[in-house]
Short mmCIF file of C-alpha atoms in Angstrom, two decimals:
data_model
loop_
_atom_site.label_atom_id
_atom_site.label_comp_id
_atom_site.label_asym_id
_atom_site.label_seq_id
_atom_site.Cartn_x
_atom_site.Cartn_y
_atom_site.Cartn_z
CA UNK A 1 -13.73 -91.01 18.05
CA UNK A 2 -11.71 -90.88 21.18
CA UNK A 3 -10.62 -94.12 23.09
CA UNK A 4 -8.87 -94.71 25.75
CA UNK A 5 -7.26 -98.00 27.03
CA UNK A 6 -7.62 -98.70 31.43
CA UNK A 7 -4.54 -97.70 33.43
CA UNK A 8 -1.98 -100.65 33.24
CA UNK A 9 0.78 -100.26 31.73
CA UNK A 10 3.60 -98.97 34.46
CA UNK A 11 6.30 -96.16 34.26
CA UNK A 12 7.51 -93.69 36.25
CA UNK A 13 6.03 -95.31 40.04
CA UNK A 14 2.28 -95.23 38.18
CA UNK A 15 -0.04 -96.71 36.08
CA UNK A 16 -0.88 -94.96 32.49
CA UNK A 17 -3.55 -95.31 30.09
CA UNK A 18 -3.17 -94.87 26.47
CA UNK A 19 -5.78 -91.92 24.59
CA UNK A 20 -5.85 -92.23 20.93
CA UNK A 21 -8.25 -91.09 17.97
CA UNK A 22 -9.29 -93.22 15.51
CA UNK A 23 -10.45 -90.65 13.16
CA UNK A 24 -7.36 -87.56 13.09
CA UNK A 25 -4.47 -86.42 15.30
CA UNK A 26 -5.84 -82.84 14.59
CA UNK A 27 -9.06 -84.24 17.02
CA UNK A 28 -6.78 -85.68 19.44
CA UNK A 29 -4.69 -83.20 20.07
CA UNK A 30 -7.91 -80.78 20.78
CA UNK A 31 -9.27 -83.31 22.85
CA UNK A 32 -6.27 -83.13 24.97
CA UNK A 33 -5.62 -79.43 24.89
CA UNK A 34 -9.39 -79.30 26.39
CA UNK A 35 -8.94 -81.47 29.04
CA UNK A 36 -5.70 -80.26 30.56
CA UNK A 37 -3.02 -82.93 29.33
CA UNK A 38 0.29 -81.49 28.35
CA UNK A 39 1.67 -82.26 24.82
CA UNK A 40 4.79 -83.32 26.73
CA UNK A 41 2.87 -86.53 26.84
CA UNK A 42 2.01 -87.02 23.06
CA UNK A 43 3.72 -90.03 21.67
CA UNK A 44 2.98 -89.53 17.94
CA UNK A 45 -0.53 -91.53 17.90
CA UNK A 46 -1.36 -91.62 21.05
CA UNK A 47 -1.10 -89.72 24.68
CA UNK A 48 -0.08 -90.93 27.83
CA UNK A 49 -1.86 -90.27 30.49
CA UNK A 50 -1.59 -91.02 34.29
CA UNK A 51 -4.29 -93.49 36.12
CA UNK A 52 -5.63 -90.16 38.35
CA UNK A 53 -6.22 -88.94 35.27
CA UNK A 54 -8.36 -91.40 33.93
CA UNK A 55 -11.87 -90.98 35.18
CA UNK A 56 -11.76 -87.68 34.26
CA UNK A 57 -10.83 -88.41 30.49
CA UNK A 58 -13.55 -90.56 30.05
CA UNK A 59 -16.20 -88.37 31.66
CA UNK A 60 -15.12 -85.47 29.14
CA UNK A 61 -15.81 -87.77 26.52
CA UNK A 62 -13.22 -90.24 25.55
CA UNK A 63 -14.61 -94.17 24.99
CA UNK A 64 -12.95 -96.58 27.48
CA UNK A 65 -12.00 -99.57 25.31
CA UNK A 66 -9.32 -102.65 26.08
CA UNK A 67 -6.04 -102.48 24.95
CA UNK A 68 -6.52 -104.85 21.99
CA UNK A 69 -9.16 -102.71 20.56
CA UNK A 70 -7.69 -99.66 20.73
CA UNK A 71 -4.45 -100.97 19.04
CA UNK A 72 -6.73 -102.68 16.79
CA UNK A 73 -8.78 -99.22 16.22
CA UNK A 74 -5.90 -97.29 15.96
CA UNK A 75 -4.14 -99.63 13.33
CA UNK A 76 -7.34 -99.79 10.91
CA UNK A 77 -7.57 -95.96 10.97
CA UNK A 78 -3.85 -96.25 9.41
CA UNK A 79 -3.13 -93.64 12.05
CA UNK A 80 -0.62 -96.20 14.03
CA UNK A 81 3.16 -94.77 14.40
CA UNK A 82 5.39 -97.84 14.77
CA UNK A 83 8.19 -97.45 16.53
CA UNK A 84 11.15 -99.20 18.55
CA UNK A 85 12.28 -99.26 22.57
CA UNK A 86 14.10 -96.07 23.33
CA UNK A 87 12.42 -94.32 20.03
CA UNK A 88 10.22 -91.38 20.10
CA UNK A 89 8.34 -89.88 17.87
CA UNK A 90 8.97 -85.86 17.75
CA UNK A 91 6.77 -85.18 14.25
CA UNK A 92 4.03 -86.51 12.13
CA UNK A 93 2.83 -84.99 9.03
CA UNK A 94 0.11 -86.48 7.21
CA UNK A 95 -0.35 -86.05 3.68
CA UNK A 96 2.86 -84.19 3.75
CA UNK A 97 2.85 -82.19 0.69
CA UNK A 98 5.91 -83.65 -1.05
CA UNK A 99 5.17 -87.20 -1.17
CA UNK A 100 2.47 -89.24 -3.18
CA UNK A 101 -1.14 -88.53 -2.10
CA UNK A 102 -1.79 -89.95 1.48
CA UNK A 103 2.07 -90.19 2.04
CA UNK A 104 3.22 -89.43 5.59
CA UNK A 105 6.40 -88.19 7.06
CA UNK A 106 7.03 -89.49 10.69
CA UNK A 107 10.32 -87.39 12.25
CA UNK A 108 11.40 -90.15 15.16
CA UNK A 109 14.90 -89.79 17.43
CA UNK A 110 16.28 -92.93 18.33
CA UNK A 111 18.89 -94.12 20.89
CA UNK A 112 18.88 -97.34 19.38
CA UNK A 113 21.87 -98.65 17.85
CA UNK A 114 21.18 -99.58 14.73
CA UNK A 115 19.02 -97.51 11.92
CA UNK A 116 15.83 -98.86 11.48
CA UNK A 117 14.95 -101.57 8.32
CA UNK A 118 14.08 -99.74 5.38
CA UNK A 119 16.97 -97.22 5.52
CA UNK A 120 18.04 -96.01 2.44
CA UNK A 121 19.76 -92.43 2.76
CA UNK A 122 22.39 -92.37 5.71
CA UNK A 123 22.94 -88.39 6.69
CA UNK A 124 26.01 -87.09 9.25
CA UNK A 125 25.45 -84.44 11.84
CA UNK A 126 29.06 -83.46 12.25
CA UNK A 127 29.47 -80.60 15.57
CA UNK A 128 32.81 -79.15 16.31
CA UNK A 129 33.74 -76.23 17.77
CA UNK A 130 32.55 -73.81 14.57
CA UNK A 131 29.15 -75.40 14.57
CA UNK A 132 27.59 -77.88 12.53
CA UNK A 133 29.19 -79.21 9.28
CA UNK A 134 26.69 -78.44 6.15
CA UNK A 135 26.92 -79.21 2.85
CA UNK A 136 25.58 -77.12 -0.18
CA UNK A 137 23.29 -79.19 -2.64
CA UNK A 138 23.02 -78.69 -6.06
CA UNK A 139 19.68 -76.51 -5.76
CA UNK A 140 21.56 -74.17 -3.42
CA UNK A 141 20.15 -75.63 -0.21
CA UNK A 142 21.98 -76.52 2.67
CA UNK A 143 21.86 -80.06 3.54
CA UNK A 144 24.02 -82.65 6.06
CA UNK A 145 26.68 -84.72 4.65
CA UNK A 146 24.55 -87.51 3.16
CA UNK A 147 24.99 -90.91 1.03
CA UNK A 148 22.53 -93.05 -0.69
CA UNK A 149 22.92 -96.96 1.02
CA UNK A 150 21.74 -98.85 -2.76
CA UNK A 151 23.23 -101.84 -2.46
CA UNK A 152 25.82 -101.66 0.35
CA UNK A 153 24.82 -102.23 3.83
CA UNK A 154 24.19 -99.44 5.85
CA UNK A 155 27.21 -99.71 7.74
CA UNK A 156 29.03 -99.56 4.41
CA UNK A 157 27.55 -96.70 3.36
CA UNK A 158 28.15 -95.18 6.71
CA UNK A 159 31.70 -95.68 7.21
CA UNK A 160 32.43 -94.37 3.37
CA UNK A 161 30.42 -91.07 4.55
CA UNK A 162 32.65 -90.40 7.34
CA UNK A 163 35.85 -90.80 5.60
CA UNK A 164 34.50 -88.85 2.65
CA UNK A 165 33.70 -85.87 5.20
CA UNK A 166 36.14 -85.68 7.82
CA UNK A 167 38.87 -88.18 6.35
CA UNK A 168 40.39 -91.04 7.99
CA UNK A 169 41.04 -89.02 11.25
CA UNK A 170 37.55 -89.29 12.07
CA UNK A 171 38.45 -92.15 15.21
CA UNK A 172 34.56 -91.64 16.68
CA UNK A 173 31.97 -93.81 15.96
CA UNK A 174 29.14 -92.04 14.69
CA UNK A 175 25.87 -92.70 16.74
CA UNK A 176 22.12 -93.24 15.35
CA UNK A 177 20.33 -89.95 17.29
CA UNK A 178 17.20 -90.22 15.32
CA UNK A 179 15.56 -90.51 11.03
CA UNK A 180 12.69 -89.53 8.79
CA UNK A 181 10.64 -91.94 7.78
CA UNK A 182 8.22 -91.80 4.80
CA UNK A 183 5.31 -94.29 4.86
CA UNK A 184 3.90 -93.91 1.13
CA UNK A 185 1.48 -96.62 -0.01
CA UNK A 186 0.34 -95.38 -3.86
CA UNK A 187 3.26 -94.18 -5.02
CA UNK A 188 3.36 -91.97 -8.44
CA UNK A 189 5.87 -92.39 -11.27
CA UNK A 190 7.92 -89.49 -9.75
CA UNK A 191 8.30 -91.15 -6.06
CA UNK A 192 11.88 -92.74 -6.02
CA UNK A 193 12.62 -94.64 -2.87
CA UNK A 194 10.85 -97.79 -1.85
CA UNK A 195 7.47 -98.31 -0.25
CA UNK A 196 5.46 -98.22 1.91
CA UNK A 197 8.46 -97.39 4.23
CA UNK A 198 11.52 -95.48 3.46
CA UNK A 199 14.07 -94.33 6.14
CA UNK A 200 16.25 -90.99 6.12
CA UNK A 201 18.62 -91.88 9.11
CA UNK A 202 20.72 -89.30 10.69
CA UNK A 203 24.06 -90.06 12.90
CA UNK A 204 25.91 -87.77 15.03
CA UNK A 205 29.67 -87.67 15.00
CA UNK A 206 31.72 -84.71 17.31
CA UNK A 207 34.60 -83.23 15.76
CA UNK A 208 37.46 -81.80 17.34
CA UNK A 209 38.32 -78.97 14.56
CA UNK A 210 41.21 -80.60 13.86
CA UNK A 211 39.68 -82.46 11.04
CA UNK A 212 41.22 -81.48 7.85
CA UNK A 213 37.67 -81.60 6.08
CA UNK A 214 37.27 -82.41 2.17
CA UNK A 215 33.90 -80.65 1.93
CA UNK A 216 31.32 -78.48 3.34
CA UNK A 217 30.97 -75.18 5.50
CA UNK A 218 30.16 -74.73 8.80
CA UNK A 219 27.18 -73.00 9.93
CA UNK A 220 27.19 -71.48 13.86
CA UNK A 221 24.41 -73.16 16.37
CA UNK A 222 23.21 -69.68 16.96
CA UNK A 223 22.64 -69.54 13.12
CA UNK A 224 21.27 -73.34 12.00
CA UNK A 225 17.77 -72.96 13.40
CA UNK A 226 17.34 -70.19 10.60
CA UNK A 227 19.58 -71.53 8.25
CA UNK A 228 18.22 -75.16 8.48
CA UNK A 229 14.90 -75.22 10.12
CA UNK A 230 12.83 -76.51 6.87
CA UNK A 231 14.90 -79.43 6.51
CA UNK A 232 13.02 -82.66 7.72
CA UNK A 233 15.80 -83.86 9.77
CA UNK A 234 15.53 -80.82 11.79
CA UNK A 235 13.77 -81.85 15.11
CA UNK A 236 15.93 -84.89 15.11
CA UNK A 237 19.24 -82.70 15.17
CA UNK A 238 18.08 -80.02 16.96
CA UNK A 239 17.08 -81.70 19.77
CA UNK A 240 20.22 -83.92 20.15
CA UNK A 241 22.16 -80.04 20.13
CA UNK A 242 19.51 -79.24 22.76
CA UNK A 243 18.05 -76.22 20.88
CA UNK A 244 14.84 -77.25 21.20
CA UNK A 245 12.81 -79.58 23.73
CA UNK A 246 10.48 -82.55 23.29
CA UNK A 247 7.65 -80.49 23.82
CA UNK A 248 8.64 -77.78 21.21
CA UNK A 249 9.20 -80.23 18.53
CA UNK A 250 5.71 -81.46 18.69
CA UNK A 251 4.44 -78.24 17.80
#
């Protein structure tokens, strides 16, 4: 079912309601497709849309609920995307094929400082003037300079990453841009990070090219999209190069 919450929650000089489905995001995003509201203002479980809009919403259909019961709704439907101030979320893949059963993969980029609780990989989007810094994993793939936290902080784990892949002269603070997060509540014997959350984050750090680098290749912005497009970092990265926009990494 579609519900929508009254128009009171301000941004932008107006007044914007939430719409949200409690039953798939498949049915909300058709709902909104019919009715003429851009995907530009999809928010990973819900839309945004403007108070002039509103009348109009609930006359094609959707059910106009308070706020507390269409959190409430949208929560029990196990639909809800949690995420932080300054956060959005760019993908949302529901019983993404390579996790447990009813696993989901949320792709979210963040301008917060720290990664979010529950991170447990810690990945480096190095850009210089040759591209982005890759490295090759074991199955052939191409992957970004990455590091398993365990049982260092993630700060730890961090800092060893940097000097590992661009040395000591690597004076820039990397910078959270955004992380995969897998929300997995039956895990099988194969599934090895924890649950139900487990975050991928994913840092940007410039480099000058001076760098005398200890590992990797570097693969040219005109070439990652092809190169690295299946990776689930992707959207995050991509859009902090400004290859693709908001809207394109909802579809």
């Amino acid at each position: 079912m579609l519900l929508i919450d009254p128009p009171a929650w301000p941004a932008h000089g107006r007044l914007w309601s939430h719409l949200v489905s409690d039953t798939s995001v498949e049915e909300l995003h058709a709902f909104a497709t019919r009715v003429g509201i851009p995907r530009r203002g999809f928010e990973g479980d819900h839309y945004d849309v403007p108070e002039e809009r509103y009348a109009a919403v609930v006359a094609a259909g959707a059910l106009p609920v308070e706020g507390r019961e269409l959190l409430q709704r949208l929560r029990d439907s196990g639909l809800r995307i949690a995420k932080r101030k300054h956060e959005r979320v760019l993908q949302s893949t529901s019983h993404a094929s390579w996790l447990p059963r009813g696993g989901r993969a949320d792709v979210i980029a963040s301008r917060q400082e720290n990664a979010p609780p529950n991170t447990v990989v810690v990945r480096l989007a190095v850009t210089g003037p040759s591209g982005l810094l890759v490295r090759r994993r074991p199955d052939g793939d191409l992957d970004l300079p990455s590091s398993p936290v365990g049982s260092a902080t993630v700060e730890a784990a961090l800092a060893d990453l940097v000097v590992s892949t661009v040395g000591a002269a690597g004076r820039q603070a990397p910078s959270l841009i955004g992380y995969v997060r897998n929300v997995v509540r039956e895990p099988d014997d194969h599934y090895p990070w924890p649950t139900p959350f487990a975050c991928f984050a994913v840092h940007a750090l410039p480099s000058s090219g001076r760098e005398v680098l200890t590992v990797g290749e570097w693969v040219a912005l005109r070439d990652s999209a092809g190169e690295l497009g299946d990776r689930h970092w992707w959207p995050v990265v991509a859009l902090h190069l400004g290859l693709i926009s908001v809207d394109a990494a909802h579809d």
